[in-house]
PDB file of C-alpha atoms in Angstrom:
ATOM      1  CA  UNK A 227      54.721 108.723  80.960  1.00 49.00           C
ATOM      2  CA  UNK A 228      58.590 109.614  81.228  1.00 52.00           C
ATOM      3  CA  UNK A 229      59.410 109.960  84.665  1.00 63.00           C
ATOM      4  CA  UNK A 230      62.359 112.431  85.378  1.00 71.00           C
ATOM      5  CA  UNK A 231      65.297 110.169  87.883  1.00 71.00           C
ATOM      6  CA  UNK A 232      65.833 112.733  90.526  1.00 76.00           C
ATOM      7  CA  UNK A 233      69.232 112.336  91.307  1.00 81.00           C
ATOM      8  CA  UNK A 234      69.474 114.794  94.494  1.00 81.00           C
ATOM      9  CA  UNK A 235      68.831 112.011  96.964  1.00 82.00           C
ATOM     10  CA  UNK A 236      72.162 110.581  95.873  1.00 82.00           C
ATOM     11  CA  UNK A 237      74.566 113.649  95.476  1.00 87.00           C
ATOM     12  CA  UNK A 238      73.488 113.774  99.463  1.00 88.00           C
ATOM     13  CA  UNK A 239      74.472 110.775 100.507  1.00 89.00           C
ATOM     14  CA  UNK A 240      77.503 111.361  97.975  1.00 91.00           C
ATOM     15  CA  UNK A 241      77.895 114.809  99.812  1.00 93.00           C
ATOM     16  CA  UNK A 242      77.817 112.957 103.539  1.00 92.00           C
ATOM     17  CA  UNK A 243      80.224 110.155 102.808  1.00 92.00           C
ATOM     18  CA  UNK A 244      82.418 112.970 101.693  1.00 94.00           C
ATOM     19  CA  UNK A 245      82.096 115.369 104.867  1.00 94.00           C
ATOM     20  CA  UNK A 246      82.140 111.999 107.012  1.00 94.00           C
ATOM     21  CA  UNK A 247      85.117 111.041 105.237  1.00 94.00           C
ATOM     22  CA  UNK A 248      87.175 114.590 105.504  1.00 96.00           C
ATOM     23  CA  UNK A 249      86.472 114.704 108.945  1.00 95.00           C
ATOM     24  CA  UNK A 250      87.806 111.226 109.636  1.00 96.00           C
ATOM     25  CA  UNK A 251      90.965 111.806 108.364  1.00 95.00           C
ATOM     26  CA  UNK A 252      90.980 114.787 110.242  1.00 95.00           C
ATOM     27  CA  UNK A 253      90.967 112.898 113.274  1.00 95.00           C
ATOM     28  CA  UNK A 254      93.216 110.495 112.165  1.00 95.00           C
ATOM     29  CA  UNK A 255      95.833 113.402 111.689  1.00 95.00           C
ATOM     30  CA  UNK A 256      94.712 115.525 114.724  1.00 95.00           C
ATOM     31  CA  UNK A 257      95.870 112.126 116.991  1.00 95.00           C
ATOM     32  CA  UNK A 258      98.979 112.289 115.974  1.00 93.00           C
ATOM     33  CA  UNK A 259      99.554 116.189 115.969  1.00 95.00           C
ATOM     34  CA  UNK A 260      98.295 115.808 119.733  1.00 94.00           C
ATOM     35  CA  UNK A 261     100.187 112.741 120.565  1.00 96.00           C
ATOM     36  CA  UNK A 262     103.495 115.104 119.587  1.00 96.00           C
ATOM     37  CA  UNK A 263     103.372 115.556 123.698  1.00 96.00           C
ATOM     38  CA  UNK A 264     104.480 111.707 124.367  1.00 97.00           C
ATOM     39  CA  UNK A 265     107.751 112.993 122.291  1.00 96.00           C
ATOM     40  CA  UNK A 266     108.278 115.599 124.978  1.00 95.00           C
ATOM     41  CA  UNK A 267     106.694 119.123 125.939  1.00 95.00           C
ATOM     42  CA  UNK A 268     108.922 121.063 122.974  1.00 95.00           C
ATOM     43  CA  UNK A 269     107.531 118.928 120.180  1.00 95.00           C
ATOM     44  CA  UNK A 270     104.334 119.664 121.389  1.00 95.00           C
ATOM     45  CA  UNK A 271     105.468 123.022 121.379  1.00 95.00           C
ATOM     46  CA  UNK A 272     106.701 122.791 117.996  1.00 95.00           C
ATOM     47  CA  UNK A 273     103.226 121.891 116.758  1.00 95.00           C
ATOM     48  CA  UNK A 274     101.671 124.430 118.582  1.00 95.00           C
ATOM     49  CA  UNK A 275     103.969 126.995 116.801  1.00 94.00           C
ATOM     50  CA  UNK A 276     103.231 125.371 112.966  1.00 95.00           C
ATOM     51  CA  UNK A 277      99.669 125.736 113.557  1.00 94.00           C
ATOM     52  CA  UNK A 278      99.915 129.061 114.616  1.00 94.00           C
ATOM     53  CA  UNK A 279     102.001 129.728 111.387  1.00 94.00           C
ATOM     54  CA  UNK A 280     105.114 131.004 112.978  1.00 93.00           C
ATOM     55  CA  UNK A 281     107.631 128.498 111.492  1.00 91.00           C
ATOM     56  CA  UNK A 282     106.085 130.378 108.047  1.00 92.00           C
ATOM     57  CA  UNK A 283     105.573 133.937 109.293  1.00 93.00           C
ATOM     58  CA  UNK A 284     107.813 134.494 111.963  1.00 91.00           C
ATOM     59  CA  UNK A 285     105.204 135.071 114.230  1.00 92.00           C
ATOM     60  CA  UNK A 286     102.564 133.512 115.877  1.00 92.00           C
ATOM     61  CA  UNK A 287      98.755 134.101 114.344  1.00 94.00           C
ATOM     62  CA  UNK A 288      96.338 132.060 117.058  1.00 94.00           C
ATOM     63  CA  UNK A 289      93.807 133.239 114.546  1.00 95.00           C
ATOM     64  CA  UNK A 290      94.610 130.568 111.966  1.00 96.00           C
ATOM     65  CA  UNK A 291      93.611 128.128 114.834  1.00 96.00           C
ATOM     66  CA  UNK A 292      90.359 129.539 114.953  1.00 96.00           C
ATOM     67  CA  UNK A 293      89.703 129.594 111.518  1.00 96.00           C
ATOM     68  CA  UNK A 294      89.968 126.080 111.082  1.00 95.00           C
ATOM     69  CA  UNK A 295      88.292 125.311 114.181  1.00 96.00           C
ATOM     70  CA  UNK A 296      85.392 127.380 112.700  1.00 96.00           C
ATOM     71  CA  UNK A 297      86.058 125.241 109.395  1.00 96.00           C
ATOM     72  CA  UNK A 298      85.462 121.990 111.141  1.00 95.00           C
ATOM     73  CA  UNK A 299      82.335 123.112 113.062  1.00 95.00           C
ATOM     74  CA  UNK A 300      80.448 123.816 109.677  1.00 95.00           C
ATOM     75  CA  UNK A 301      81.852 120.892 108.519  1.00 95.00           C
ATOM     76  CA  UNK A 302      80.391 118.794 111.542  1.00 94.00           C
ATOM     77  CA  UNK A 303      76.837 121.101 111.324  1.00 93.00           C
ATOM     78  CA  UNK A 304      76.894 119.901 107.795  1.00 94.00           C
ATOM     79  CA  UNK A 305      77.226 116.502 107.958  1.00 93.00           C
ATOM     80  CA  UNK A 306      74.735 116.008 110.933  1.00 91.00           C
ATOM     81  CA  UNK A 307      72.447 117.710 109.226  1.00 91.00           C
ATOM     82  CA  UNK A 308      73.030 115.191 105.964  1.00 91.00           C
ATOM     83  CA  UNK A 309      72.875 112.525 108.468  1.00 88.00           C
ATOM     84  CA  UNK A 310      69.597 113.395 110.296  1.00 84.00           C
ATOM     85  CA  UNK A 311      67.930 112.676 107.162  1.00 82.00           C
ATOM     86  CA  UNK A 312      68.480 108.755 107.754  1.00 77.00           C
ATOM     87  CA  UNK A 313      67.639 108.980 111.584  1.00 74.00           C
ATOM     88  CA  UNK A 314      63.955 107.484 112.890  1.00 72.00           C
ATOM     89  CA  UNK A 315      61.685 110.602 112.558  1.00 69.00           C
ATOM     90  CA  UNK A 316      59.327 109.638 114.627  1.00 70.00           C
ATOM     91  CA  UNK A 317      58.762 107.773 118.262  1.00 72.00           C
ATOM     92  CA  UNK A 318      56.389 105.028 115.762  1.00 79.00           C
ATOM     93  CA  UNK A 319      59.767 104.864 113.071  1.00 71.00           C
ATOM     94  CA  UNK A 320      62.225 104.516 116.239  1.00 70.00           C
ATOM     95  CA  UNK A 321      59.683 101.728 117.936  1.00 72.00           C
ATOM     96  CA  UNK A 322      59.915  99.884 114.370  1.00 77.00           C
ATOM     97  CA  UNK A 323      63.622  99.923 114.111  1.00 70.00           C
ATOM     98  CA  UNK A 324      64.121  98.711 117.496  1.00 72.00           C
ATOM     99  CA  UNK A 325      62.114  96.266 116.826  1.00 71.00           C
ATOM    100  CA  UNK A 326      64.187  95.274 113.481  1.00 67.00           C
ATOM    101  CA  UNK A 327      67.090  95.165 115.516  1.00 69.00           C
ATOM    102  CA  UNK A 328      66.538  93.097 117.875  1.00 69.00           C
ATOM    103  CA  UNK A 329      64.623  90.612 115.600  1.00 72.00           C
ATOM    104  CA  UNK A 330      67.451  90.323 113.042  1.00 68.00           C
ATOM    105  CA  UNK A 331      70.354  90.791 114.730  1.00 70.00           C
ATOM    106  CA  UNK A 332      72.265  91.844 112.110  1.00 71.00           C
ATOM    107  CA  UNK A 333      75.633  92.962 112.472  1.00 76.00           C
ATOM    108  CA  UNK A 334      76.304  95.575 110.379  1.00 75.00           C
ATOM    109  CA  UNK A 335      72.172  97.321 111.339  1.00 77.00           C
ATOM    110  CA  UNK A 336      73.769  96.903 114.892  1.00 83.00           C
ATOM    111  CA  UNK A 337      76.982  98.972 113.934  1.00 85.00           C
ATOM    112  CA  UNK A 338      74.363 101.451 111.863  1.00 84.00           C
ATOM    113  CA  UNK A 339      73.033 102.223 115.130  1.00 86.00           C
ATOM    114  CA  UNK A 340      75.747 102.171 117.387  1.00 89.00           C
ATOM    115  CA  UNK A 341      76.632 105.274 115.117  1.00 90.00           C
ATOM    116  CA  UNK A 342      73.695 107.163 115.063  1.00 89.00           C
ATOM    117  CA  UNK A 343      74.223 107.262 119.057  1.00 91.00           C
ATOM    118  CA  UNK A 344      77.670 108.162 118.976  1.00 94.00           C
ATOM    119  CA  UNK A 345      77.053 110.647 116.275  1.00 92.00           C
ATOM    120  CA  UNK A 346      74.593 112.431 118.312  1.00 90.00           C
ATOM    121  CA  UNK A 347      76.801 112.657 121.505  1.00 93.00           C
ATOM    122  CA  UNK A 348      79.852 113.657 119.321  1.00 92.00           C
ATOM    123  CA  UNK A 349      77.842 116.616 118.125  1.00 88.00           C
ATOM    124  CA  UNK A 350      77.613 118.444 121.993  1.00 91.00           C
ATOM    125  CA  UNK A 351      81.278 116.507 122.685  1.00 93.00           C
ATOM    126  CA  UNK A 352      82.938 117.942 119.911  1.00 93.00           C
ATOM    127  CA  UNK A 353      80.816 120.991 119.067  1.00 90.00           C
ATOM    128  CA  UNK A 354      82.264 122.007 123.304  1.00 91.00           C
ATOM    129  CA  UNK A 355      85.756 121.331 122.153  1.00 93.00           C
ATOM    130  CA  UNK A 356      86.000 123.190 119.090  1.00 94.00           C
ATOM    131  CA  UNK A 357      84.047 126.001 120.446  1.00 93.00           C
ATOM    132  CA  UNK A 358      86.780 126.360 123.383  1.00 93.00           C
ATOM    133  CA  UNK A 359      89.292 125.930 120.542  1.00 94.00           C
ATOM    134  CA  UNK A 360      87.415 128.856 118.380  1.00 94.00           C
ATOM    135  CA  UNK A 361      87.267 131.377 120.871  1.00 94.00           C
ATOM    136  CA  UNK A 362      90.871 130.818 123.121  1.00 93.00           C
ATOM    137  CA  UNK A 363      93.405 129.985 120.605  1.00 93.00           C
ATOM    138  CA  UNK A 364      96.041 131.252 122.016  1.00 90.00           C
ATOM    139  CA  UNK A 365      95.374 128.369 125.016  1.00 91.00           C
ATOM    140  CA  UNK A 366      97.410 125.288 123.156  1.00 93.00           C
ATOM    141  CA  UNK A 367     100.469 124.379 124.530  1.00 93.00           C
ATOM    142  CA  UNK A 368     102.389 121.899 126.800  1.00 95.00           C
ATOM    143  CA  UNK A 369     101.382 123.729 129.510  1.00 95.00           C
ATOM    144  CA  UNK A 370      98.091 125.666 128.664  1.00 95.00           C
ATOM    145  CA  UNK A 371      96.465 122.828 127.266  1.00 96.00           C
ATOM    146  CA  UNK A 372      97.680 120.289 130.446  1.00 96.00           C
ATOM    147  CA  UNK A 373      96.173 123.159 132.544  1.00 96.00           C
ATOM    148  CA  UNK A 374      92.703 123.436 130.713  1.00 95.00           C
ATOM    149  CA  UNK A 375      92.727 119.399 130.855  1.00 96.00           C
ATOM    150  CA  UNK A 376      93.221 118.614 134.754  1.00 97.00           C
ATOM    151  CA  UNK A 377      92.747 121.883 136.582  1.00 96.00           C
ATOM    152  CA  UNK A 378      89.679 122.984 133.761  1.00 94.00           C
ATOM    153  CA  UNK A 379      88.315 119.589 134.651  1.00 95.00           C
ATOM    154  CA  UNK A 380      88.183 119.198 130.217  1.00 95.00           C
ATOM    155  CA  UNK A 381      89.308 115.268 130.813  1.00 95.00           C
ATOM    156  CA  UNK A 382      85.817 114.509 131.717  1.00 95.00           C
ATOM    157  CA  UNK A 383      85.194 115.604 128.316  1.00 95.00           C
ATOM    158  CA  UNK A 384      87.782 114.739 126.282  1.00 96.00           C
ATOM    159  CA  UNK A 385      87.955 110.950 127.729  1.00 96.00           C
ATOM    160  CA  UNK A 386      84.306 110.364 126.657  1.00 96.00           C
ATOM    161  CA  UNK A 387      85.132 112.526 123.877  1.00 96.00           C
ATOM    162  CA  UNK A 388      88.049 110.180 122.826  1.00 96.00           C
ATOM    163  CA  UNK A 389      85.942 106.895 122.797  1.00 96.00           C
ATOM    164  CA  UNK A 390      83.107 108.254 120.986  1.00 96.00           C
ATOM    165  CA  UNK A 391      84.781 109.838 118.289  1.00 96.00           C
ATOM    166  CA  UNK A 392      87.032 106.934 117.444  1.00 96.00           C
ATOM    167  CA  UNK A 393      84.431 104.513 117.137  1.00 95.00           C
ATOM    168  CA  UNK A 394      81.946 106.372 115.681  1.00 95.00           C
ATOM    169  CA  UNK A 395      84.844 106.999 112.608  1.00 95.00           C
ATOM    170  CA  UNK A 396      85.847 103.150 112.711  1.00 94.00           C
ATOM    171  CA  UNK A 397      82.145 102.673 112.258  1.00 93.00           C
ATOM    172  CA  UNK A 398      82.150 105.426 109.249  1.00 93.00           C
ATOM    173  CA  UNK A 399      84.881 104.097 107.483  1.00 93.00           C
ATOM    174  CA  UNK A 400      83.987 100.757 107.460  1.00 91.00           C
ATOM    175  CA  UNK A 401      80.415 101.606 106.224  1.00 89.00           C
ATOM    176  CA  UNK A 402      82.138 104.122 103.830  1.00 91.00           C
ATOM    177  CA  UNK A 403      84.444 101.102 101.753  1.00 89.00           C
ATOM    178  CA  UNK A 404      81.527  98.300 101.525  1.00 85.00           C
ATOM    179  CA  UNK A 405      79.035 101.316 100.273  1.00 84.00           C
ATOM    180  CA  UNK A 406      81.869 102.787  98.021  1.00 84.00           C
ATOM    181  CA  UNK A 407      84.140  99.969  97.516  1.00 78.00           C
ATOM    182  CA  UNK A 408      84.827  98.439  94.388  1.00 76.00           C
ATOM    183  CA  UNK A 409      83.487  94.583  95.899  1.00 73.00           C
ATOM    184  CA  UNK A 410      81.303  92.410  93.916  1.00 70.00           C
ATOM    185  CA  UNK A 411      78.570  90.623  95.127  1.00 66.00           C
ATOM    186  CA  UNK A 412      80.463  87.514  95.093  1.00 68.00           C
ATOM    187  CA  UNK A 413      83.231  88.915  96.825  1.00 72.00           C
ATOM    188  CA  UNK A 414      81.613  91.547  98.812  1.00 73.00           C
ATOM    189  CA  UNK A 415      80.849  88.800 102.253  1.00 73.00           C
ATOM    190  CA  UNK A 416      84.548  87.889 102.367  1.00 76.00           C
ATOM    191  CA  UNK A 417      85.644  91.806 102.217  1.00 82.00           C
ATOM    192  CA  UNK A 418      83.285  92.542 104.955  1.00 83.00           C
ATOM    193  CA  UNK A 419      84.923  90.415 107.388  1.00 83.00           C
ATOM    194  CA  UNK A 420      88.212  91.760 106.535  1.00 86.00           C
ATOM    195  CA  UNK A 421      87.398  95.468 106.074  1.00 88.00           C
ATOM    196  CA  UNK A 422      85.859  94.839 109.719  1.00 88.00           C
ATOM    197  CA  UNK A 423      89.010  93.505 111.359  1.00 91.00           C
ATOM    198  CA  UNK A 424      90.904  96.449 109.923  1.00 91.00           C
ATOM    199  CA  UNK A 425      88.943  98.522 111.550  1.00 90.00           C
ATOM    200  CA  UNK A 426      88.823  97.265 114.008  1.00 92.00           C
ATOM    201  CA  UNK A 427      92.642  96.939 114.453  1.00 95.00           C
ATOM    202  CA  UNK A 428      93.234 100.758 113.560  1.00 94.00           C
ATOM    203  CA  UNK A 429      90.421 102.124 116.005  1.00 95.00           C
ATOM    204  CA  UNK A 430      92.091 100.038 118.782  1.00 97.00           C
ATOM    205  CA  UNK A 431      95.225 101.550 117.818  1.00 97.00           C
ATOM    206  CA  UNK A 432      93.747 104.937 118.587  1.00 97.00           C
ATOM    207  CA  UNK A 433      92.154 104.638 121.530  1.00 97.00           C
ATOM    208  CA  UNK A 434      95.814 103.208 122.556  1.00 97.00           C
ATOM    209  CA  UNK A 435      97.081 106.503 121.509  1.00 97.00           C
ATOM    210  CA  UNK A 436      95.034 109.019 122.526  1.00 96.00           C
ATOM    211  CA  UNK A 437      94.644 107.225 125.703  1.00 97.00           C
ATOM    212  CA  UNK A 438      98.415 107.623 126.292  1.00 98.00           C
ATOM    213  CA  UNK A 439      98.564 111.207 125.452  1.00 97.00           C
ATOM    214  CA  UNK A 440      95.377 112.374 127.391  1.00 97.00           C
ATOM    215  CA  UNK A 441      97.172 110.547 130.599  1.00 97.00           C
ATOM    216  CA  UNK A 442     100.321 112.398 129.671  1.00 97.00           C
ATOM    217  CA  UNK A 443      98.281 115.408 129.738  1.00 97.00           C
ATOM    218  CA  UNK A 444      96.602 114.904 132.537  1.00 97.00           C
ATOM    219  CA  UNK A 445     100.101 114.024 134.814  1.00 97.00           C
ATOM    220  CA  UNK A 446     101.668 117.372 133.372  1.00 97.00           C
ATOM    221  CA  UNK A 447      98.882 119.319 134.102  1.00 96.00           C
ATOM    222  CA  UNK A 448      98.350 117.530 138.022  1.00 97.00           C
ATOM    223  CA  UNK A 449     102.480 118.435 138.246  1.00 96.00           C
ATOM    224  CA  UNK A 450     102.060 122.072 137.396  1.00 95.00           C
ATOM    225  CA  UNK A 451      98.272 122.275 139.058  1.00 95.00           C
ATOM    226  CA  UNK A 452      99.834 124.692 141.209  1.00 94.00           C
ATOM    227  CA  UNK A 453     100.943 127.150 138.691  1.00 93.00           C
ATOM    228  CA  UNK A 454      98.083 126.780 136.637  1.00 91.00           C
ATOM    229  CA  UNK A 455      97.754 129.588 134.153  1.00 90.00           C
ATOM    230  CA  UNK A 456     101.582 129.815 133.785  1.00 92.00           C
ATOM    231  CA  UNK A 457     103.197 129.434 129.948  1.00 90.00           C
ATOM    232  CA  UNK A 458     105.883 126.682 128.801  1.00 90.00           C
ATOM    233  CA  UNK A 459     109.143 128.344 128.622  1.00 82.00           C
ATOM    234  CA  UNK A 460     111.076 127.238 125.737  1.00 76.00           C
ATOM    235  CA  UNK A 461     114.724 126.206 126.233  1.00 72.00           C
ATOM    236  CA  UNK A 462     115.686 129.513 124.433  1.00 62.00           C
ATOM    237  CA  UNK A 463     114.293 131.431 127.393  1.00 47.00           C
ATOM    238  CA  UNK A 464     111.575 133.141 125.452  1.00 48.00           C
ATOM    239  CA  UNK A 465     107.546 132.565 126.257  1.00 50.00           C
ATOM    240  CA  UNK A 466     105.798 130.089 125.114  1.00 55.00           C
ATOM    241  CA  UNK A 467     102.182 128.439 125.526  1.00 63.00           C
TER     242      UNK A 467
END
């Protein structure tokens, strides 16, 4: 009897790696774009403006901020939902995987799962964010964003926020190159080691960063607590977030 290969299971797992993947380098890019305040609150500022499109229009559009926040969010929707599909369905599958885990002790299984948790808080962590993002995008700036960070109380989300995210990428890129990677079988044990300690390498390197420019944050924001709600004022005297 011919049997017809269906091929869908694969375009999805094709399909996550690539959402997983855009949104990884998103993150990688979005550290640096916020670590632009460790350079001082006008290059923050200056960020704030080429996001908003003024250094192209002129003017300032908030709205392109939103749009891409609203981007991302479908993005994220997306690939949780392509992920769920590889999550323990049941409390009987979940019992049987624990089980696996701790009988095998395998180190990549253990990584597997360390991201299924942190991709499950990430989805409420950064699903908060981006919605604050989505609907006040006009509230980025040196001082506007310090504000919402200490006196909005956001660091007790964004410092989880900043640990979970990180790893949980580190995690998704290494899992990414030895399922995609071009490794033999021969050579594929000896990669592994060294694909890990990359990875290990660059996630430490974020955390370092982000760490440093959610402190930053957090001391311009406790400096200007009170006159919270006030807007940066470029050097040029005119208003600015």
């Amino acid at each position: 009897m011919d049997h017809k290969l269906n091929r869908w299971p694969a375009r999805l797992d094709l399909l996550q790696s690539g959402s997983g993947l855009l949104l990884v380098l998103f993150i990688w890019g979005h550290m640096f774009f916020e670590s632009s305040i460790l350079l001082g609150k006008d290059a923050m500022l200056w960020v704030t403006k080429m996001f908003e499109g003024e250094h192209i229009f002129g003017k300032p559009y908030p709205v392109l901020v939103s749009a891409a926040a609203a981007v991302l969010l479908l993005l994220i929707a997306l690939h949780a939902l392509l992920a769920l599909r590889k999550f323990p369905a049941s409390y009987r599958q979940y019992q049987r995987f624990n089980h696996h885990l701790a009988s095998v002790r395998h180190m990549d299984t253990t990584l597997w799962a360390v991201q299924v948790i942190t991709g499950f808080l990430l989805f409420f962590l950064a699903s908060a964010h981006l919605l604050v993002v989505l609907v006040q995008p006009d509230n980025i700036g040196p001082y506007a964003s310090a504000d919402r960070i200490w006196s909005g109380r956001f660091w007790l989300v964004y410092a989880p926020l900043l640990l979970i995210v990180h790893v949980h990428a580190g995690i998704g890129v290494y899992r990414l190159a030895m399922k995609w990677g071009p490794f033999s079988a021969a050579t594929s044990g000896l990669w592994r080691g060294r694909i890990r300690l990359a990875l290990y390498c660059i996630v430490a390197f974020y955390l370092c960063l982000g760490t440093a420019s959610l402190v930053t944050y957090m001391r311009i924001g406790a400096e200007h607590a009170p006159f919270a709600g006030e807007r940066y004022m470029a050097p040029t005297g005119t208003e600015a977030h």
